[in-house]
Short mmCIF file of C-alpha atoms and ligand atoms in Angstrom, two decimals:
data_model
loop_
_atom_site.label_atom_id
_atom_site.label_comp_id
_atom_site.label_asym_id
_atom_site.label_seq_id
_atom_site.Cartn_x
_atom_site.Cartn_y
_atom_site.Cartn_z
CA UNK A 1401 0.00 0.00 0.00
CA UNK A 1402 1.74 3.22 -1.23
CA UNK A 1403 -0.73 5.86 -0.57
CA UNK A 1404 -0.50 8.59 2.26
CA UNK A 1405 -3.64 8.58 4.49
CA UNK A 1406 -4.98 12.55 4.62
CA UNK A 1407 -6.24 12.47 8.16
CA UNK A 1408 -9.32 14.34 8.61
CA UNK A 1409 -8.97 13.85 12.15
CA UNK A 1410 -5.63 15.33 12.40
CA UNK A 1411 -6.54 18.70 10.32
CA UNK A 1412 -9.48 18.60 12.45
CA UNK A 1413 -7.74 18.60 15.78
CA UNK A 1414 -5.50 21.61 14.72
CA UNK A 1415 -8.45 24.02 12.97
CA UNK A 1416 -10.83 23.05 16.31
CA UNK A 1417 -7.61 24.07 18.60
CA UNK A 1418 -7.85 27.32 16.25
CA UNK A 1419 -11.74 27.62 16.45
CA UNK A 1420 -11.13 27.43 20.51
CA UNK A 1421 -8.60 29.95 20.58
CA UNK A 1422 -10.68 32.46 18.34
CA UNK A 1423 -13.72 31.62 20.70
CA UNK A 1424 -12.42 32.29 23.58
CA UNK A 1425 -11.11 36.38 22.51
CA UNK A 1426 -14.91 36.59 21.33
CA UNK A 1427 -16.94 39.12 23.16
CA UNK A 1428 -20.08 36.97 22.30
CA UNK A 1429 -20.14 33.24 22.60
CA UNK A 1430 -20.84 31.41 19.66
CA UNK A 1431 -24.00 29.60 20.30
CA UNK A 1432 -25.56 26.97 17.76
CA UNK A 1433 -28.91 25.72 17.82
CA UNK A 1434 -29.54 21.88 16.50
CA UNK A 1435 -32.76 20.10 16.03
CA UNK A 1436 -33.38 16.66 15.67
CA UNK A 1437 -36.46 15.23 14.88
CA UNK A 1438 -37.34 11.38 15.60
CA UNK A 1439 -34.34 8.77 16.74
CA UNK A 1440 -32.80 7.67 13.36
CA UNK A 1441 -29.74 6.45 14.70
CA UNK A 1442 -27.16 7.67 11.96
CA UNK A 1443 -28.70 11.03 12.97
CA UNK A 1444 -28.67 10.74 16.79
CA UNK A 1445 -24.86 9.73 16.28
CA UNK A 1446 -24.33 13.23 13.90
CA UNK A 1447 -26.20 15.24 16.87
CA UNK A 1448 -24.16 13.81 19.53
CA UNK A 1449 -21.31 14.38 17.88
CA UNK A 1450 -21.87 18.39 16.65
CA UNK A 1451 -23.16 19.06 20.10
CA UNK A 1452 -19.72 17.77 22.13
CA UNK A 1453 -17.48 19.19 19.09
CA UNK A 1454 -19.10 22.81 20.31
CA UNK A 1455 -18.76 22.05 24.35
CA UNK A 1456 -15.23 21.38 23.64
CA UNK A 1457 -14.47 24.33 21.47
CA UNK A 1458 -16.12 26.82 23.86
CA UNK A 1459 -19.42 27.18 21.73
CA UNK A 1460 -22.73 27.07 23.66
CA UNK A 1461 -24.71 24.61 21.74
CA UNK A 1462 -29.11 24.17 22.46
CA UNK A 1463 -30.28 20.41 21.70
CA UNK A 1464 -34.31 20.46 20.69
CA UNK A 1465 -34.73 17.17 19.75
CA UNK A 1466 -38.55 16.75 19.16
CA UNK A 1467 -40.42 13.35 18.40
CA UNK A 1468 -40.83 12.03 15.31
CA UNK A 1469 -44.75 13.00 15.14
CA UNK A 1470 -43.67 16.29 15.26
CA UNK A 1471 -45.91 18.48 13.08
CA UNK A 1472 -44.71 20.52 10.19
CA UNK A 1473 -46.02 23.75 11.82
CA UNK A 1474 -44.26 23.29 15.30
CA UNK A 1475 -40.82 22.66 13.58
CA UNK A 1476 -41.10 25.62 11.90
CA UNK A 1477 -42.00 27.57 15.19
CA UNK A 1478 -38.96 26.30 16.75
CA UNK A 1479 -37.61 27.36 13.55
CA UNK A 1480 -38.58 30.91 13.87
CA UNK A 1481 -37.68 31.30 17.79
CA UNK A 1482 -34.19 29.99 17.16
CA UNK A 1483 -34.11 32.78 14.25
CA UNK A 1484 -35.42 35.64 16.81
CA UNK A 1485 -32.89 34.31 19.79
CA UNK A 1486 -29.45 36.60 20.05
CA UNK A 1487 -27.69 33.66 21.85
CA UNK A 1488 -27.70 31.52 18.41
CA UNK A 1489 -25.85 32.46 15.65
CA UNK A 1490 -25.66 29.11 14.09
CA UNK A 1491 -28.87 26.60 13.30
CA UNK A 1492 -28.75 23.09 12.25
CA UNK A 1493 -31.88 20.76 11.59
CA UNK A 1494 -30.24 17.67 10.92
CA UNK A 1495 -31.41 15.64 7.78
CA UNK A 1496 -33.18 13.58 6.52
CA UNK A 1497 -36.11 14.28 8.36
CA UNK A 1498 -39.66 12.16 8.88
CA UNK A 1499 -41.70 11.63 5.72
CA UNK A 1500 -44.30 13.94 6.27
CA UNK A 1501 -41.87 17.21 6.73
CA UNK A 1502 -40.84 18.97 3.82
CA UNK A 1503 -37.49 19.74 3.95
CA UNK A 1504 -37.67 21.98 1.47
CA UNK A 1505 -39.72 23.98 3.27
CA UNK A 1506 -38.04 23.74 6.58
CA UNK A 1507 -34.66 24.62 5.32
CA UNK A 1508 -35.77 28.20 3.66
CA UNK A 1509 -37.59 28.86 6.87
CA UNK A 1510 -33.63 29.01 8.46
CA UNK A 1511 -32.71 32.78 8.36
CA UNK A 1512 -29.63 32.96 5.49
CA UNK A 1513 -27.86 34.94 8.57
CA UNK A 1514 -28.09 31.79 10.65
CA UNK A 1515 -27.64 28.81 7.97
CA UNK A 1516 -24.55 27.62 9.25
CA UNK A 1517 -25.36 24.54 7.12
CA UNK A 1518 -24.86 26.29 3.64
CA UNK A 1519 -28.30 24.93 2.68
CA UNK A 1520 -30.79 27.98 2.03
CA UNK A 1521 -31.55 28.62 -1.41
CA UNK A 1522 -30.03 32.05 -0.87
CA UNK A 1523 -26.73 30.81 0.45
CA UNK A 1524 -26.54 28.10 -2.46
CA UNK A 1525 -26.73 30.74 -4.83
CA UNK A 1526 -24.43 33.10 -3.13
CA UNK A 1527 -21.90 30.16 -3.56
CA UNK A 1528 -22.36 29.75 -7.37
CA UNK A 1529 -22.17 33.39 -8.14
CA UNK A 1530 -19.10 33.20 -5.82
CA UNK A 1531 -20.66 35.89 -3.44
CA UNK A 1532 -19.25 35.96 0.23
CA UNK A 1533 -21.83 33.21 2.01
CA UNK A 1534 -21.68 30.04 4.03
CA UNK A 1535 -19.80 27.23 2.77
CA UNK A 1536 -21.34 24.02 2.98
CA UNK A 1537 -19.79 21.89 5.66
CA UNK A 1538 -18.78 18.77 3.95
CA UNK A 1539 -17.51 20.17 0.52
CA UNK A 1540 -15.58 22.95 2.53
CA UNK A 1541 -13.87 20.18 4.90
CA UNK A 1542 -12.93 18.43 1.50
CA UNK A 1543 -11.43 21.70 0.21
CA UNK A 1544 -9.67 21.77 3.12
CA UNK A 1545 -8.37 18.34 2.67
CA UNK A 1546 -7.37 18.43 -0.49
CA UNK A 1547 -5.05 21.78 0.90
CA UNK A 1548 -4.07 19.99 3.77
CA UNK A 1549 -2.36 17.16 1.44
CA UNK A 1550 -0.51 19.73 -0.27
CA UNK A 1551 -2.26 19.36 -3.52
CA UNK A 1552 -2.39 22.16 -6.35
CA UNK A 1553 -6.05 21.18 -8.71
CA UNK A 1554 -5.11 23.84 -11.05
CA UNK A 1555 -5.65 22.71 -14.19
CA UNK A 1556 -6.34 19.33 -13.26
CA UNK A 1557 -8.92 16.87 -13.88
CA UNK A 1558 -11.13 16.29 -10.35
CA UNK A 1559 -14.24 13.73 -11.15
CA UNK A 1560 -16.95 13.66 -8.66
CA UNK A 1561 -19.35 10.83 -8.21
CA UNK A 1562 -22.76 11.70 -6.94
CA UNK A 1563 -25.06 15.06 -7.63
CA UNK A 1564 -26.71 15.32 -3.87
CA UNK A 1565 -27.33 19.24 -3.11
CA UNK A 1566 -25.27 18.67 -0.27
CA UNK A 1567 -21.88 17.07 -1.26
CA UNK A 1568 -21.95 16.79 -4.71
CA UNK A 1569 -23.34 19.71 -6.56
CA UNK A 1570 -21.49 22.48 -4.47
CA UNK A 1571 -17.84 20.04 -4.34
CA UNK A 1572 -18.43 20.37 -8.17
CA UNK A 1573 -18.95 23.80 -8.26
CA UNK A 1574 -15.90 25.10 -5.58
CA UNK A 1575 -13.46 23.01 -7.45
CA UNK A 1576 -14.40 24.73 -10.28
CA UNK A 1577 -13.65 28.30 -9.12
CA UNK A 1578 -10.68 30.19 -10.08
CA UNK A 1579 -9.43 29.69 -6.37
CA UNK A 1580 -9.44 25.42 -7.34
CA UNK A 1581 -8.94 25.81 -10.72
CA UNK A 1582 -10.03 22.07 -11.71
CA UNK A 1583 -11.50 21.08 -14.20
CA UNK A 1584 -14.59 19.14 -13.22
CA UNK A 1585 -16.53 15.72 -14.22
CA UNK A 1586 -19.42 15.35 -12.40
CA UNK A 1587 -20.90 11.89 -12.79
CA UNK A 1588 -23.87 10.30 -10.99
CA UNK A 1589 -26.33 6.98 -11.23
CA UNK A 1590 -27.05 8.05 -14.48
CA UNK A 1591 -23.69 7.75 -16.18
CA UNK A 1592 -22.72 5.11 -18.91
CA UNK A 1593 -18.98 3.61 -18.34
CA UNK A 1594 -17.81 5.17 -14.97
CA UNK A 1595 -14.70 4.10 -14.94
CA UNK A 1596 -13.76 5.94 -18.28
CA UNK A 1597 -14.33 8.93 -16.63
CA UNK A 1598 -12.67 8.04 -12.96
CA UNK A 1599 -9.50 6.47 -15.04
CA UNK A 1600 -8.57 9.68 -16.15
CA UNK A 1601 -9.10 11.42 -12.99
CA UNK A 1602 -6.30 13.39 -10.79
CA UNK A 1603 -8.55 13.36 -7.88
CA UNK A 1604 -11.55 11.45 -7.66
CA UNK A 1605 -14.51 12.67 -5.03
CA UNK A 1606 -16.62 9.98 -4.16
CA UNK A 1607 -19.90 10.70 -2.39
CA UNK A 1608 -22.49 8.24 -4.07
CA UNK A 1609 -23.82 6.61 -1.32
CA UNK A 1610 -22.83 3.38 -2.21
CA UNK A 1611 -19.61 0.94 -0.61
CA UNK A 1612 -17.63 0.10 -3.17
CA UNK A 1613 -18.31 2.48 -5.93
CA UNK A 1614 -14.91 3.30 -6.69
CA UNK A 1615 -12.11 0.26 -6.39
CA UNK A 1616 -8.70 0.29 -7.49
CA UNK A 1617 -9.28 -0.95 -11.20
CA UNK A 1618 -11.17 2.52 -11.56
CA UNK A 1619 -8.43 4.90 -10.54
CA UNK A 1620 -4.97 5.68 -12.57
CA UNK A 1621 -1.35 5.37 -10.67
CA UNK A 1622 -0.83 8.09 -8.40
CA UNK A 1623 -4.67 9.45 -8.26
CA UNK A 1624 -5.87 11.44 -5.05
CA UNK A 1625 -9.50 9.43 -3.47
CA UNK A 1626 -11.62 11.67 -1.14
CA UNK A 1627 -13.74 8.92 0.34
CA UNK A 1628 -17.23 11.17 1.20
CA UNK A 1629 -18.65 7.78 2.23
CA UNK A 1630 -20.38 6.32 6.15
CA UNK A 1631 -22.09 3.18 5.59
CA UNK A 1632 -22.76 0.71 7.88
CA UNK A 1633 -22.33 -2.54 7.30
CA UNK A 1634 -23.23 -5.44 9.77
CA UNK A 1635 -20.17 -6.92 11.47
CA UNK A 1636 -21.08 -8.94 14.24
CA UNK A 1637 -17.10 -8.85 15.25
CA UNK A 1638 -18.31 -5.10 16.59
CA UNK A 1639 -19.80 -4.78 19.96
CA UNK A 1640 -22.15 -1.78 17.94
CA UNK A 1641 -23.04 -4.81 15.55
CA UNK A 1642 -21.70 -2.83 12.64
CA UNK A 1643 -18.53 -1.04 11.19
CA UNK A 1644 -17.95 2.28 9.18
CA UNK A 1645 -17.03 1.80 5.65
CA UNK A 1646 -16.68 4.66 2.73
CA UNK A 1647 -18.03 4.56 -0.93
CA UNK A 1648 -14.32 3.56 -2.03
CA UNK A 1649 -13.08 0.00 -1.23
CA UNK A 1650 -10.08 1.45 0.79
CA UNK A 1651 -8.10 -1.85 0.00
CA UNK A 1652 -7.39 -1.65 -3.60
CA UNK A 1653 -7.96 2.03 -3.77
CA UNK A 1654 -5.09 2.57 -1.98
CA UNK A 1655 -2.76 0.06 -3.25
CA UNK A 1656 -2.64 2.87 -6.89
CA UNK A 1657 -3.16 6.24 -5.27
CA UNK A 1658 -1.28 8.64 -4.24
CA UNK A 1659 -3.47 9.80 -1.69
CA UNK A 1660 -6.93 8.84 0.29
CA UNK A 1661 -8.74 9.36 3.17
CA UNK A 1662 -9.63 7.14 5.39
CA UNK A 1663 -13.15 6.11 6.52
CA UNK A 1664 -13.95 6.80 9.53
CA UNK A 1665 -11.40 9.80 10.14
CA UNK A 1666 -10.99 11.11 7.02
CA UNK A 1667 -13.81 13.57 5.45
CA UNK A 1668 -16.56 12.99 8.70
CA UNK A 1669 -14.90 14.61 11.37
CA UNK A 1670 -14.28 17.87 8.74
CA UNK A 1671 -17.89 18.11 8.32
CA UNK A 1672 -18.55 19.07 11.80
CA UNK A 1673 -14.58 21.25 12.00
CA UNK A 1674 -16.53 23.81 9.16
CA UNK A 1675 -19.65 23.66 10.90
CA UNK A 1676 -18.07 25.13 13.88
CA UNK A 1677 -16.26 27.33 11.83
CA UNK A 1678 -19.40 28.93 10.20
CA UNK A 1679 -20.85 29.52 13.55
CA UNK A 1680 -17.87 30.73 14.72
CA UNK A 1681 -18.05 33.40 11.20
CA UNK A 1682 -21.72 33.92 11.84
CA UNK A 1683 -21.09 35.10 15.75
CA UNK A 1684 -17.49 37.57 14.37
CA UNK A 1685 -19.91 39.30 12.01
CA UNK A 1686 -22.74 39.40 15.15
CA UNK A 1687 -20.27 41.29 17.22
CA UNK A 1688 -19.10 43.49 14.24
CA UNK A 1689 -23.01 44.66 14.17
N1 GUN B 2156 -27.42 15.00 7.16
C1 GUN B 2156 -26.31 14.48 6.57
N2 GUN B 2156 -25.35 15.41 6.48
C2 GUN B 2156 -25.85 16.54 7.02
C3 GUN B 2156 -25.32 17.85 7.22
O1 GUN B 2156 -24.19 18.18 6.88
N3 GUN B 2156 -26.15 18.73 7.82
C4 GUN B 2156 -27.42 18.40 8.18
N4 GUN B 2156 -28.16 19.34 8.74
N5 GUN B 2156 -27.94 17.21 8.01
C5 GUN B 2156 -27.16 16.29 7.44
#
């Protein structure tokens, strides 16, 4: 196996140490409201996870976790105080939610101000025109990777795999910019011969969904693999039941590139380093008001 492992965890521990130090010379604490609605465990996981990342960087962080019954109406109400209350500066409703909510709906009734997430139409846009705006959490922790490894896009080729609004649409369109300078492939369910495209790929972004979507017969010598990948697959080995694997088979993936991240520690625990870093953004611009 030749290829370096780009440690999420690691860039994570020094931008969080970073994050803390920034929080603390605040003269408002960064505060970041999350909701949860119903007990899907992937979600409860995500929750847990945001809410101690903000404890241990400083951040006040409010938990409403509301039953899965909840009503469309009352989310939004929570919605709408969390908008109105000067302590938050950051909301998250973490997705998917139950059936019978909209998300659509819920996500535009997050004030643009607040939408730490990147996910309002407003901020979406802001980030295609290339306005100032919230990143999205996961493409902006993959940015941050991909810097982190010491890699220079310009004028490469980067192929993504998967056209989700929140990985990869936007990871399409920031590698694009004149900042990235790649030249982008996006591909998804619906395209004939993957692996014609991923062969000729620099750095290949894989968020389909899907274990084993990319393996090493897919990738050319020396390629870089962000792994956007968490699926659970039973292992009865695990006291949890199950283990953590990515959309890439790791194995053979990492026998040809250059570079990968691993799954878990690679792209995850970025997710929820930007998150904290847009709240952190969103509170700096409160106290410049
Ligand atoms: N569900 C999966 N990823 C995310 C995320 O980044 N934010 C929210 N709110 N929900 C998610």
């Amino acid at each position: 196996m030749g290829a370096k492992i780009i440690s999420g965890k690691e860039l994570s521990a020094s931008l969080r140490a970073q994050i803390a130090e920034e929080t603390a010379k605040l003269p408002v604490r960064p505060g970041l409201g999350v909701v949860l609605v119903g007990d899907n465990p992937a979600s409860v996981s995500y929750v847990t996870a945001k809410e101690k990342a903000c404890r241990e960087t400083g951040m006040y962080s409010r938990e409403i976790r509301l039953p899965a019954e909840t009503t469309k109406e009352a989310l939004l109400g929570t919605i709408r105080e969390l908008n109105s209350d000067e302590a938050i500066h950051g909301i998250l409703v973490q997705l998917p939610l139950p059936k019978h909510i909209p998300e659509k709906e819920v996500i535009e009734a997050i004030s643009p101000d607040k939408d730490v997430d990147g996910f309002t139409a407003i901020n979406v846009g802001r980030m295609l025109i290339g306005e100032k705006c919230f990143l999205p959490c996961t493409p902006h922790g993959i940015l941050k990777l991909i810097e982190f490894a010491g890699m220079d896009l310009s004028g490469k080729h980067a192929v993504v795999i998967g056209r989700s609004n929140i990985v990869g649409k936007p990871v399409a369109v920031l590698l694009a910019r004149k900042e990235t300078n790649a030249t982008v492939t996006l591909c998804h369910t619906g395209t004939n011969d993957l692996k014609s495209y991923t062969r000729q790929a620099d750095v290949v972004v894989v968020a389909a969904g899907r274990p084993d979507t990319l393996t090493g017969d897919m990738i050319k010598e020396g390629a870089v693999v962000i792994d956007v990948g968490v699926n659970r697959i039973p292992d009865e080995t695990r006291p949890s039941g199950f283990r953590l694997v990515g959309d890439a088979d790791f194995e053979s993936c990492a026998q040809k590139a250059s570079a990968i991240t691993p799954v878990p520690g690679g792209v995850g625990p970025m997710t929820i380093t930007m998150l904290l870093w847009n709240t952190l953004e969103s509170a700096k611009r409160h106290a410049a008001r």
